[in-house]
Amino acid sequence: MYWAPMPIDADAVQFRAMARRCLTLDIAPPKVSFASPDAASLFDRVPEVDAPASFSVPKAYAELLKLAICHQAPDRFSLLYDVLWRIRHGEASLADNPADAAVARLNDYAHNVRRDIHKMHAFLRFREQRVDDRTVFTSWFEPKHFILHEAVPFFVDRFSTMEWFIATPIGTAAWNGSELVYGPPAERTPPPADAVLDETWLTYYRTTFNPARLRLKALATEMPRHYWVNMPETQLIPAMVAGSGRRLQEMAARAPDLAPRFAGKIAARPAAPLPPVADALSAVKEEIAHCRRCLLHCAATQAVPGEGPADAALMLVGEQPGDAEDLAGRPFVGPAGQLLDRALAEAGLDRDRLYLTNAVKHFKYEPRGKRRIHQRPNAGEVQSCKWWLNREIALVRPRLIVALGATAAGALSGRAVSVTKERGPMSFGEAQGFVTVHPSFLLRLPDDSAREREYRNFVADLGRVASA
Ligand code: URA
């Protein structure tokens, strides 16, 4: 067993030097005890080596070391050495494995350190002092971990033109506008109160404190008590928390409960006349052409809005444009559209008097060679496009809406619909509806007799719709 003397605040450079020595001597982790150089040890010191092996480590390990080494837990050295040893002995991507107990613990340490650095950036309070005719902003801060070197560069960036001095129990940092100098740990020396800066913090806290948003648990996590002692504004917290109920009542009492004085004038203004429905429908189609509500527009040639008279009594809703519709920019012009035209004519319905549209306005497909294979739109795409379908329905106000297939029926009813089980009348919100099959279902049927039978049923459905 060997003793690896390591000061409690050892940094990555010190740790690396010792770890290289241990690895060069092939000392396995259970045989090395990292302990303070001042503590008496029964073990032999790790011997000096003339030329310790040099090697590179994976990036994930280097990043873990950078932060975890700053933690105050004494076992961080042995954990880091254990992981390093195993990386050197074949577990190359060990530092990326959060399920490993040592790595998990080091990740935890790194997280705490990151948090402490963040708190130092947020909660360190400077006070202005005169030192030999110079203005120096000084501060006393008590971090939980050895984070000085990791946290201070932030202040250099932020306050580069000022002279400042940060004292902490783990060291000091002084910046004179051009040079940063670190010093040894300082005694607890909070700078004297600063009437202007302290009052600024108090005012800031008083004005941003919202009693209606008081969450004590979140307050304790975001502004842990550990840091309160050096933050002037925290002296306000107990009284503000205690008075929050009363302030809430006062706020409610002060809340405006009357319309503003100019509200009458606004209400008296004549309302702008609504545009004729046909114009409004054209405007919606124009908007559909620029739709980016989901990603389907990326691969489609163009959006395909509905078409038909603005006062159509009957609206037919399909699934989405197919290949031919995507190229033509019009609904139901491909093979399914031709079948639909035939069935409509047989059922005595005039296509020119219907409003034909789709639940989804862009063609969704998968490229396969030169072909574009239809893909069913997913629930999110149907939901995004429902916005347009609703607007078409609101403007056309058809007496009856026919859903061709399950996608249309789902979009219109807002739930999953089985066409086999629910074929026939159905209400779509306030509108009367009817569910039937999609014409491309007929095209997909493999044998002629089934296709003929289903086609007859489809025409019969359209016949019921026509007579309704
Ligand atoms: N299928 C549909 O659902 N809509 C069309 O416009 C074309 C084919």
Short mmCIF file of C-alpha atoms and ligand atoms in Angstrom, two decimals:
data_model
loop_
_atom_site.label_atom_id
_atom_site.label_comp_id
_atom_site.label_asym_id
_atom_site.label_seq_id
_atom_site.Cartn_x
_atom_site.Cartn_y
_atom_site.Cartn_z
CA MET A 1 0.00 0.00 0.00
CA TYR A 2 1.26 3.47 -0.92
CA TRP A 3 0.55 6.95 0.35
CA ALA A 4 -0.02 9.58 -2.37
CA PRO A 5 0.26 12.93 -0.56
CA MET A 6 -2.34 15.26 -1.98
CA PRO A 7 -3.39 18.60 -0.45
CA ILE A 8 -7.16 18.82 0.08
CA ASP A 9 -7.35 21.68 -2.44
CA ALA A 10 -5.10 19.97 -5.02
CA ASP A 11 -5.87 21.03 -8.57
CA ALA A 12 -5.84 19.07 -11.81
CA VAL A 13 -2.11 19.72 -12.41
CA GLN A 14 -1.11 18.26 -9.03
CA PHE A 15 -3.44 15.33 -9.43
CA ARG A 16 -2.19 14.57 -12.94
CA ALA A 17 1.45 14.58 -11.79
CA MET A 18 0.70 12.12 -8.97
CA ALA A 19 -1.53 9.91 -11.13
CA ARG A 20 1.23 9.68 -13.78
CA ARG A 21 3.68 8.58 -11.13
CA CYS A 22 1.31 5.89 -9.85
CA LEU A 23 0.56 4.64 -13.37
CA THR A 24 4.25 4.53 -14.29
CA LEU A 25 4.87 2.39 -11.21
CA ASP A 26 1.83 0.26 -12.09
CA ILE A 27 0.18 0.84 -8.70
CA ALA A 28 -3.42 -0.39 -8.87
CA PRO A 29 -6.13 1.86 -7.33
CA PRO A 30 -6.77 -0.30 -4.22
CA LYS A 31 -3.07 0.00 -3.37
CA VAL A 32 -2.90 3.78 -3.23
CA SER A 33 -4.23 6.07 -0.54
CA PHE A 34 -4.58 9.74 -1.49
CA ALA A 35 -4.26 11.71 1.73
CA SER A 36 -3.10 15.06 3.02
CA PRO A 37 0.67 15.64 2.93
CA ASP A 38 0.42 16.80 6.56
CA ALA A 39 -1.26 13.68 7.89
CA ALA A 40 0.96 10.98 9.32
CA SER A 41 0.77 7.84 7.22
CA LEU A 42 1.74 4.25 7.92
CA PHE A 43 2.26 3.62 4.22
CA ASP A 44 5.29 4.28 2.05
CA ARG A 45 5.13 7.39 -0.07
CA VAL A 46 4.65 6.78 -3.77
CA PRO A 47 8.27 6.81 -4.94
CA GLU A 48 9.51 9.59 -7.22
CA VAL A 49 10.00 8.48 -10.80
CA ASP A 50 12.46 10.05 -13.20
CA ALA A 51 10.36 10.01 -16.33
CA PRO A 52 6.69 9.43 -15.60
CA ALA A 53 4.78 8.00 -18.54
CA SER A 54 2.98 10.58 -20.60
CA PHE A 55 -0.27 9.67 -22.26
CA SER A 56 -3.44 11.28 -23.49
CA VAL A 57 -6.88 10.76 -21.97
CA PRO A 58 -10.32 10.77 -23.62
CA LYS A 59 -12.01 14.17 -23.80
CA ALA A 60 -14.85 13.04 -21.50
CA TYR A 61 -12.34 12.16 -18.77
CA ALA A 62 -10.47 15.47 -19.15
CA GLU A 63 -13.76 17.36 -18.76
CA LEU A 64 -14.79 15.31 -15.74
CA LEU A 65 -11.41 15.86 -14.11
CA LYS A 66 -11.54 19.64 -14.72
CA LEU A 67 -14.71 20.02 -12.65
CA ALA A 68 -14.73 17.05 -10.26
CA ILE A 69 -11.25 17.91 -8.96
CA CYS A 70 -12.71 21.18 -7.61
CA HIS A 71 -15.14 19.32 -5.33
CA GLN A 72 -14.36 19.36 -1.63
CA ALA A 73 -14.96 15.59 -1.15
CA PRO A 74 -11.65 13.92 -0.22
CA ASP A 75 -12.53 10.72 -2.12
CA ARG A 76 -12.50 12.54 -5.48
CA PHE A 77 -8.78 11.71 -5.97
CA SER A 78 -9.21 7.98 -5.55
CA LEU A 79 -12.34 7.98 -7.75
CA LEU A 80 -10.53 9.90 -10.48
CA TYR A 81 -7.54 7.59 -10.25
CA ASP A 82 -9.75 4.50 -10.34
CA VAL A 83 -11.47 5.69 -13.54
CA LEU A 84 -8.15 6.72 -15.09
CA TRP A 85 -6.62 3.32 -14.29
CA ARG A 86 -9.49 1.47 -15.91
CA ILE A 87 -9.37 3.71 -19.00
CA ARG A 88 -5.65 2.90 -19.29
CA HIS A 89 -6.45 -0.79 -18.93
CA GLY A 90 -8.89 -1.13 -21.81
CA GLU A 91 -12.13 0.64 -20.81
CA ALA A 92 -11.51 3.51 -23.23
CA SER A 93 -14.98 5.05 -23.09
CA LEU A 94 -15.55 4.54 -19.37
CA ALA A 95 -15.90 8.27 -18.62
CA ASP A 96 -18.91 8.32 -20.95
CA ASN A 97 -20.69 5.60 -19.00
CA PRO A 98 -23.01 7.20 -16.44
CA ALA A 99 -24.01 3.75 -15.14
CA ASP A 100 -20.55 3.12 -13.69
CA ALA A 101 -20.65 3.86 -9.96
CA ALA A 102 -17.39 5.85 -9.85
CA VAL A 103 -18.26 7.84 -12.97
CA ALA A 104 -21.75 8.52 -11.62
CA ARG A 105 -20.31 9.87 -8.40
CA LEU A 106 -17.78 12.04 -10.24
CA ASN A 107 -20.58 13.35 -12.49
CA ASP A 108 -22.42 14.29 -9.36
CA TYR A 109 -19.39 16.12 -8.04
CA ALA A 110 -18.98 17.92 -11.37
CA HIS A 111 -22.63 18.95 -11.25
CA ASN A 112 -22.25 20.40 -7.75
CA VAL A 113 -19.15 22.27 -8.78
CA ARG A 114 -20.84 23.72 -11.87
CA ARG A 115 -23.68 24.87 -9.67
CA ASP A 116 -21.33 26.46 -7.16
CA ILE A 117 -19.57 28.34 -9.98
CA HIS A 118 -22.91 29.54 -11.23
CA LYS A 119 -23.88 30.71 -7.74
CA MET A 120 -20.60 32.58 -7.35
CA HIS A 121 -21.29 34.41 -10.62
CA ALA A 122 -24.81 35.27 -9.51
CA PHE A 123 -24.39 35.99 -5.81
CA LEU A 124 -20.99 37.62 -5.42
CA ARG A 125 -21.54 41.23 -4.34
CA PHE A 126 -18.87 43.89 -4.84
CA ARG A 127 -18.49 46.93 -2.61
CA GLU A 128 -16.69 50.07 -3.65
CA GLN A 129 -13.64 51.06 -1.58
CA ARG A 130 -10.97 53.75 -1.80
CA VAL A 131 -7.48 52.27 -1.63
CA ASP A 132 -4.58 54.76 -2.01
CA ASP A 133 -6.59 57.07 -4.22
CA ARG A 134 -7.82 54.21 -6.36
CA THR A 135 -11.32 52.82 -6.55
CA VAL A 136 -11.26 49.09 -5.89
CA PHE A 137 -14.35 46.92 -5.89
CA THR A 138 -13.89 44.30 -3.22
CA SER A 139 -15.88 41.27 -2.28
CA TRP A 140 -15.96 38.41 0.19
CA PHE A 141 -17.50 35.17 -1.06
CA GLU A 142 -17.74 31.69 0.48
CA PRO A 143 -17.95 29.00 -2.18
CA LYS A 144 -18.69 25.42 -1.23
CA HIS A 145 -15.94 23.95 -3.41
CA PHE A 146 -12.47 24.84 -4.72
CA ILE A 147 -13.80 26.78 -7.68
CA LEU A 148 -11.78 29.99 -7.63
CA HIS A 149 -9.77 29.38 -10.82
CA GLU A 150 -12.80 28.10 -12.71
CA ALA A 151 -15.12 30.91 -11.62
CA VAL A 152 -12.93 34.03 -11.69
CA PRO A 153 -12.35 34.38 -15.48
CA PHE A 154 -16.04 35.28 -15.76
CA PHE A 155 -15.42 38.43 -13.68
CA VAL A 156 -12.39 39.34 -15.82
CA ASP A 157 -14.64 39.26 -18.89
CA ARG A 158 -17.49 41.06 -17.25
CA PHE A 159 -15.60 43.76 -15.31
CA SER A 160 -12.42 44.08 -17.34
CA THR A 161 -12.11 47.86 -16.99
CA MET A 162 -12.52 47.96 -13.21
CA GLU A 163 -10.02 47.20 -10.49
CA TRP A 164 -11.38 44.50 -8.22
CA PHE A 165 -10.41 42.07 -5.50
CA ILE A 166 -12.22 38.88 -4.54
CA ALA A 167 -11.39 37.26 -1.20
CA THR A 168 -12.55 33.77 -0.27
CA PRO A 169 -11.56 31.12 2.27
CA ILE A 170 -9.92 29.15 -0.57
CA GLY A 171 -7.85 31.96 -2.08
CA THR A 172 -7.99 35.47 -3.47
CA ALA A 173 -8.08 36.93 -6.96
CA ALA A 174 -6.99 40.47 -7.80
CA TRP A 175 -7.53 42.22 -11.12
CA ASN A 176 -5.98 45.60 -11.85
CA GLY A 177 -7.43 46.12 -15.29
CA SER A 178 -4.77 44.13 -17.10
CA GLU A 179 -3.41 41.37 -14.88
CA LEU A 180 -5.03 38.67 -12.78
CA VAL A 181 -3.17 37.52 -9.67
CA TYR A 182 -4.27 34.68 -7.41
CA GLY A 183 -3.31 34.66 -3.77
CA PRO A 184 -3.54 32.33 -0.75
CA PRO A 185 -6.73 31.80 1.29
CA ALA A 186 -7.94 34.86 3.18
CA GLU A 187 -9.36 35.34 6.67
CA ARG A 188 -13.07 36.16 6.70
CA THR A 189 -12.99 39.82 5.69
CA PRO A 190 -16.29 41.11 4.31
CA PRO A 191 -15.68 44.65 2.98
CA PRO A 192 -17.46 47.49 4.80
CA ALA A 193 -21.03 48.22 3.75
CA ASP A 194 -21.42 50.30 0.61
CA ALA A 195 -24.37 52.68 0.92
CA VAL A 196 -24.91 53.02 -2.82
CA LEU A 197 -24.33 49.49 -4.10
CA ASP A 198 -26.02 47.75 -1.16
CA GLU A 199 -29.03 50.01 -1.49
CA THR A 200 -29.17 49.25 -5.21
CA TRP A 201 -29.42 45.53 -4.44
CA LEU A 202 -32.09 46.14 -1.81
CA THR A 203 -34.14 48.25 -4.23
CA TYR A 204 -33.70 45.69 -6.97
CA TYR A 205 -34.89 42.89 -4.70
CA ARG A 206 -37.80 44.89 -3.29
CA THR A 207 -39.07 45.82 -6.73
CA THR A 208 -38.67 42.42 -8.35
CA PHE A 209 -40.10 40.43 -5.44
CA ASN A 210 -43.58 39.34 -6.45
CA PRO A 211 -45.60 37.98 -3.50
CA ALA A 212 -47.97 36.30 -5.94
CA ARG A 213 -45.08 34.22 -7.22
CA LEU A 214 -43.54 33.27 -3.91
CA ARG A 215 -42.34 29.64 -3.95
CA LEU A 216 -40.37 28.91 -0.81
CA LYS A 217 -39.00 25.61 -2.06
CA ALA A 218 -37.76 27.13 -5.32
CA LEU A 219 -36.28 30.03 -3.37
CA ALA A 220 -34.33 27.64 -1.14
CA THR A 221 -32.99 25.74 -4.17
CA GLU A 222 -32.19 28.71 -6.34
CA MET A 223 -30.79 30.91 -3.59
CA PRO A 224 -29.47 28.45 -0.97
CA ARG A 225 -29.08 29.89 2.51
CA HIS A 226 -25.37 29.09 2.45
CA TYR A 227 -24.84 32.17 0.22
CA TRP A 228 -27.18 34.59 2.01
CA VAL A 229 -24.67 35.87 4.53
CA ASN A 230 -22.76 37.95 1.99
CA MET A 231 -25.73 39.25 0.00
CA PRO A 232 -27.16 42.51 1.33
CA GLU A 233 -30.62 41.98 -0.16
CA THR A 234 -31.24 38.70 1.66
CA GLN A 235 -31.89 40.63 4.90
CA LEU A 236 -35.23 41.59 3.27
CA ILE A 237 -36.37 38.03 2.64
CA PRO A 238 -37.82 37.05 6.04
CA ALA A 239 -39.96 40.20 6.30
CA MET A 240 -41.05 40.00 2.67
CA VAL A 241 -42.05 36.38 3.00
CA ALA A 242 -43.94 37.10 6.21
CA GLY A 243 -45.75 40.05 4.59
CA SER A 244 -46.49 38.36 1.29
CA GLY A 245 -50.09 37.38 2.20
CA ARG A 246 -50.97 40.96 3.10
CA ARG A 247 -49.28 42.36 -0.01
CA LEU A 248 -51.19 39.90 -2.15
CA GLN A 249 -54.48 41.17 -0.74
CA GLU A 250 -53.39 44.76 -1.34
CA MET A 251 -52.46 43.94 -4.92
CA ALA A 252 -55.85 42.32 -5.49
CA ALA A 253 -57.59 45.38 -4.03
CA ARG A 254 -55.62 47.70 -6.30
CA ALA A 255 -56.21 45.64 -9.44
CA PRO A 256 -58.26 47.50 -12.06
CA ASP A 257 -61.80 46.21 -12.23
CA LEU A 258 -63.19 48.80 -14.64
CA ALA A 259 -62.51 49.07 -18.31
CA PRO A 260 -60.13 51.96 -19.07
CA ARG A 261 -61.72 55.36 -19.75
CA PHE A 262 -61.07 55.14 -23.49
CA ALA A 263 -62.79 51.73 -23.78
CA GLY A 264 -66.13 53.40 -24.65
CA LYS A 265 -64.57 55.19 -27.60
CA ILE A 266 -63.15 51.95 -28.93
CA ALA A 267 -66.45 50.13 -28.55
CA ALA A 268 -68.28 52.98 -30.32
CA ARG A 269 -66.09 52.73 -33.43
CA PRO A 270 -68.00 51.18 -36.32
CA ALA A 271 -66.75 47.64 -36.87
CA ALA A 272 -64.88 47.15 -40.12
CA PRO A 273 -67.18 45.30 -42.53
CA LEU A 274 -66.34 41.64 -42.95
CA PRO A 275 -65.00 40.76 -46.39
CA PRO A 276 -67.27 38.66 -48.60
CA VAL A 277 -66.86 34.95 -47.86
CA ALA A 278 -65.39 34.18 -51.29
CA ASP A 279 -62.65 36.79 -50.68
CA ALA A 280 -62.00 35.46 -47.20
CA LEU A 281 -61.71 31.95 -48.60
CA SER A 282 -59.23 33.12 -51.23
CA ALA A 283 -57.24 34.81 -48.48
CA VAL A 284 -57.16 31.55 -46.50
CA LYS A 285 -55.95 29.68 -49.59
CA GLU A 286 -53.22 32.26 -50.02
CA GLU A 287 -52.18 31.71 -46.39
CA ILE A 288 -52.24 27.93 -46.85
CA ALA A 289 -49.78 28.36 -49.73
CA HIS A 290 -47.26 29.74 -47.20
CA CYS A 291 -48.02 27.29 -44.40
CA ARG A 292 -45.07 26.24 -42.23
CA ARG A 293 -47.06 24.80 -39.36
CA CYS A 294 -45.36 21.41 -39.69
CA LEU A 295 -42.40 20.06 -41.64
CA LEU A 296 -44.36 18.56 -44.55
CA HIS A 297 -43.92 21.73 -46.60
CA CYS A 298 -40.17 21.02 -46.85
CA ALA A 299 -40.52 18.09 -49.27
CA ALA A 300 -43.81 18.92 -50.99
CA THR A 301 -44.00 20.83 -54.26
CA GLN A 302 -46.76 23.08 -53.02
CA ALA A 303 -49.68 23.22 -50.61
CA VAL A 304 -53.02 22.04 -51.98
CA PRO A 305 -55.93 24.03 -50.56
CA GLY A 306 -59.56 23.03 -50.95
CA GLU A 307 -61.59 24.05 -53.98
CA GLY A 308 -65.23 24.66 -54.75
CA PRO A 309 -67.90 27.31 -54.27
CA ALA A 310 -67.77 29.33 -51.04
CA ASP A 311 -71.45 28.55 -50.42
CA ALA A 312 -71.27 24.80 -51.08
CA ALA A 313 -73.82 22.83 -49.08
CA LEU A 314 -71.64 19.74 -49.09
CA MET A 315 -67.97 19.45 -48.17
CA LEU A 316 -65.89 16.34 -48.87
CA VAL A 317 -62.69 15.91 -46.87
CA GLY A 318 -59.95 13.54 -48.00
CA GLU A 319 -56.68 12.64 -46.30
CA GLN A 320 -53.93 14.59 -48.07
CA PRO A 321 -52.93 15.41 -51.65
CA GLY A 322 -51.31 12.57 -53.57
CA ASP A 323 -48.51 12.71 -56.11
CA ALA A 324 -50.70 14.13 -58.93
CA GLU A 325 -52.38 16.68 -56.64
CA ASP A 326 -49.01 17.83 -55.29
CA LEU A 327 -47.89 18.61 -58.84
CA ALA A 328 -51.19 20.13 -60.00
CA GLY A 329 -51.92 22.12 -56.80
CA ARG A 330 -55.55 20.90 -56.87
CA PRO A 331 -57.30 18.22 -54.75
CA PHE A 332 -58.52 14.90 -56.14
CA VAL A 333 -57.14 15.08 -59.69
CA GLY A 334 -55.14 11.80 -59.64
CA PRO A 335 -56.41 8.18 -59.81
CA ALA A 336 -58.38 8.42 -56.54
CA GLY A 337 -59.91 11.69 -57.75
CA GLN A 338 -60.98 10.10 -61.03
CA LEU A 339 -62.68 7.27 -59.19
CA LEU A 340 -64.34 9.77 -56.89
CA ASP A 341 -65.61 11.76 -59.89
CA ARG A 342 -67.19 8.62 -61.35
CA ALA A 343 -68.86 7.67 -58.07
CA LEU A 344 -70.12 11.23 -57.49
CA ALA A 345 -71.66 11.31 -60.95
CA GLU A 346 -73.35 7.93 -60.38
CA ALA A 347 -74.71 9.15 -57.07
CA GLY A 348 -76.11 12.26 -58.75
CA LEU A 349 -73.70 14.73 -57.18
CA ASP A 350 -72.12 17.52 -59.19
CA ARG A 351 -68.44 17.91 -58.32
CA ASP A 352 -68.54 21.59 -59.29
CA ARG A 353 -71.08 22.29 -56.56
CA LEU A 354 -69.08 20.61 -53.78
CA TYR A 355 -66.26 21.92 -51.67
CA LEU A 356 -63.44 19.36 -51.89
CA THR A 357 -60.55 19.55 -49.49
CA ASN A 358 -58.13 17.45 -47.42
CA ALA A 359 -57.35 17.05 -43.73
CA VAL A 360 -53.67 17.74 -44.50
CA LYS A 361 -52.66 20.21 -47.18
CA HIS A 362 -49.16 18.97 -48.09
CA PHE A 363 -48.21 15.65 -49.74
CA LYS A 364 -46.35 13.34 -47.35
CA TYR A 365 -44.27 10.71 -49.09
CA GLU A 366 -41.15 8.62 -49.02
CA PRO A 367 -38.90 8.85 -52.07
CA ARG A 368 -38.18 5.42 -53.56
CA GLY A 369 -36.08 5.62 -56.71
CA LYS A 370 -37.97 7.93 -59.04
CA ARG A 371 -41.27 7.30 -57.26
CA ARG A 372 -42.82 9.08 -54.32
CA ILE A 373 -44.63 6.62 -52.10
CA HIS A 374 -47.60 7.97 -50.14
CA GLN A 375 -47.19 8.03 -46.36
CA ARG A 376 -49.99 8.51 -43.90
CA PRO A 377 -49.78 11.84 -42.03
CA ASN A 378 -49.24 11.42 -38.31
CA ALA A 379 -51.46 12.79 -35.54
CA GLY A 380 -49.27 15.88 -35.04
CA GLU A 381 -49.41 16.76 -38.74
CA VAL A 382 -53.16 16.28 -38.82
CA GLN A 383 -53.49 18.43 -35.71
CA SER A 384 -51.32 21.22 -37.15
CA CYS A 385 -53.36 21.25 -40.34
CA LYS A 386 -56.68 21.21 -38.50
CA TRP A 387 -56.22 24.95 -38.21
CA TRP A 388 -56.84 25.29 -41.99
CA LEU A 389 -59.66 22.77 -42.13
CA ASN A 390 -61.44 24.64 -39.34
CA ARG A 391 -61.11 27.90 -41.21
CA GLU A 392 -62.45 26.38 -44.42
CA ILE A 393 -65.43 24.92 -42.52
CA ALA A 394 -66.08 28.21 -40.70
CA LEU A 395 -66.21 30.14 -43.97
CA VAL A 396 -68.07 27.66 -46.20
CA ARG A 397 -70.43 26.52 -43.44
CA PRO A 398 -71.55 23.37 -45.34
CA ARG A 399 -74.78 21.64 -44.34
CA LEU A 400 -73.04 18.27 -44.41
CA ILE A 401 -69.41 17.20 -44.23
CA VAL A 402 -68.32 13.83 -45.63
CA ALA A 403 -65.14 12.30 -44.25
CA LEU A 404 -63.44 10.11 -46.84
CA GLY A 405 -61.47 7.61 -44.77
CA ALA A 406 -60.14 7.40 -41.24
CA THR A 407 -57.70 10.31 -41.35
CA ALA A 408 -60.40 12.77 -42.37
CA ALA A 409 -62.87 11.30 -39.86
CA GLY A 410 -60.21 11.54 -37.11
CA ALA A 411 -59.37 15.16 -38.00
CA LEU A 412 -63.03 16.17 -38.03
CA SER A 413 -64.11 14.33 -34.89
CA GLY A 414 -60.94 14.82 -32.85
CA ARG A 415 -60.66 11.12 -32.02
CA ALA A 416 -59.60 7.86 -33.68
CA VAL A 417 -62.37 6.55 -35.93
CA SER A 418 -62.71 3.03 -37.35
CA VAL A 419 -64.41 3.41 -40.74
CA THR A 420 -65.43 -0.27 -40.73
CA LYS A 421 -67.25 0.10 -37.42
CA GLU A 422 -68.54 3.65 -37.68
CA ARG A 423 -69.36 4.09 -41.34
CA GLY A 424 -72.43 6.30 -41.76
CA PRO A 425 -73.75 9.48 -40.09
CA MET A 426 -71.63 11.08 -37.36
CA SER A 427 -71.60 14.56 -35.91
CA PHE A 428 -68.46 16.63 -36.31
CA GLY A 429 -68.80 19.17 -33.52
CA GLU A 430 -71.71 21.35 -34.56
CA ALA A 431 -71.71 20.16 -38.15
CA GLN A 432 -73.58 17.14 -39.46
CA GLY A 433 -71.21 14.56 -40.83
CA PHE A 434 -70.98 11.27 -42.66
CA VAL A 435 -68.13 8.76 -42.66
CA THR A 436 -67.31 6.58 -45.64
CA VAL A 437 -64.27 4.93 -47.19
CA HIS A 438 -61.54 6.75 -49.05
CA PRO A 439 -61.57 6.13 -52.83
CA SER A 440 -57.95 4.96 -52.76
CA PHE A 441 -59.07 2.13 -50.47
CA LEU A 442 -61.07 0.85 -53.46
CA LEU A 443 -58.04 1.18 -55.73
CA ARG A 444 -55.96 -0.94 -53.40
CA LEU A 445 -58.38 -3.90 -53.28
CA PRO A 446 -56.70 -6.85 -54.99
CA ASP A 447 -59.60 -8.64 -56.69
CA ASP A 448 -62.13 -7.29 -59.12
CA SER A 449 -65.24 -8.62 -57.44
CA ALA A 450 -64.33 -7.08 -54.05
CA ARG A 451 -63.48 -3.84 -55.79
CA GLU A 452 -66.81 -3.81 -57.61
CA ARG A 453 -68.75 -4.63 -54.41
CA GLU A 454 -67.01 -1.93 -52.38
CA TYR A 455 -67.41 0.58 -55.19
CA ARG A 456 -71.19 -0.06 -55.15
CA ASN A 457 -71.26 0.48 -51.37
CA PHE A 458 -69.33 3.71 -51.83
CA VAL A 459 -71.77 4.98 -54.46
CA ALA A 460 -74.62 3.99 -52.16
CA ASP A 461 -73.07 6.07 -49.35
CA LEU A 462 -72.76 9.05 -51.66
CA GLY A 463 -76.36 8.48 -52.70
CA ARG A 464 -77.48 8.73 -49.05
CA VAL A 465 -75.47 11.91 -48.75
CA ALA A 466 -77.06 13.33 -51.92
CA SER A 467 -80.55 12.67 -50.69
CA ALA A 468 -79.72 14.15 -47.27
N1 URA B 1 -56.28 11.45 -51.78
C1 URA B 1 -56.75 12.40 -50.93
O1 URA B 1 -57.10 12.12 -49.80
N2 URA B 1 -56.84 13.64 -51.38
C2 URA B 1 -56.50 14.01 -52.59
O2 URA B 1 -56.59 15.19 -52.89
C3 URA B 1 -56.02 13.01 -53.47
C4 URA B 1 -55.91 11.74 -53.06
#
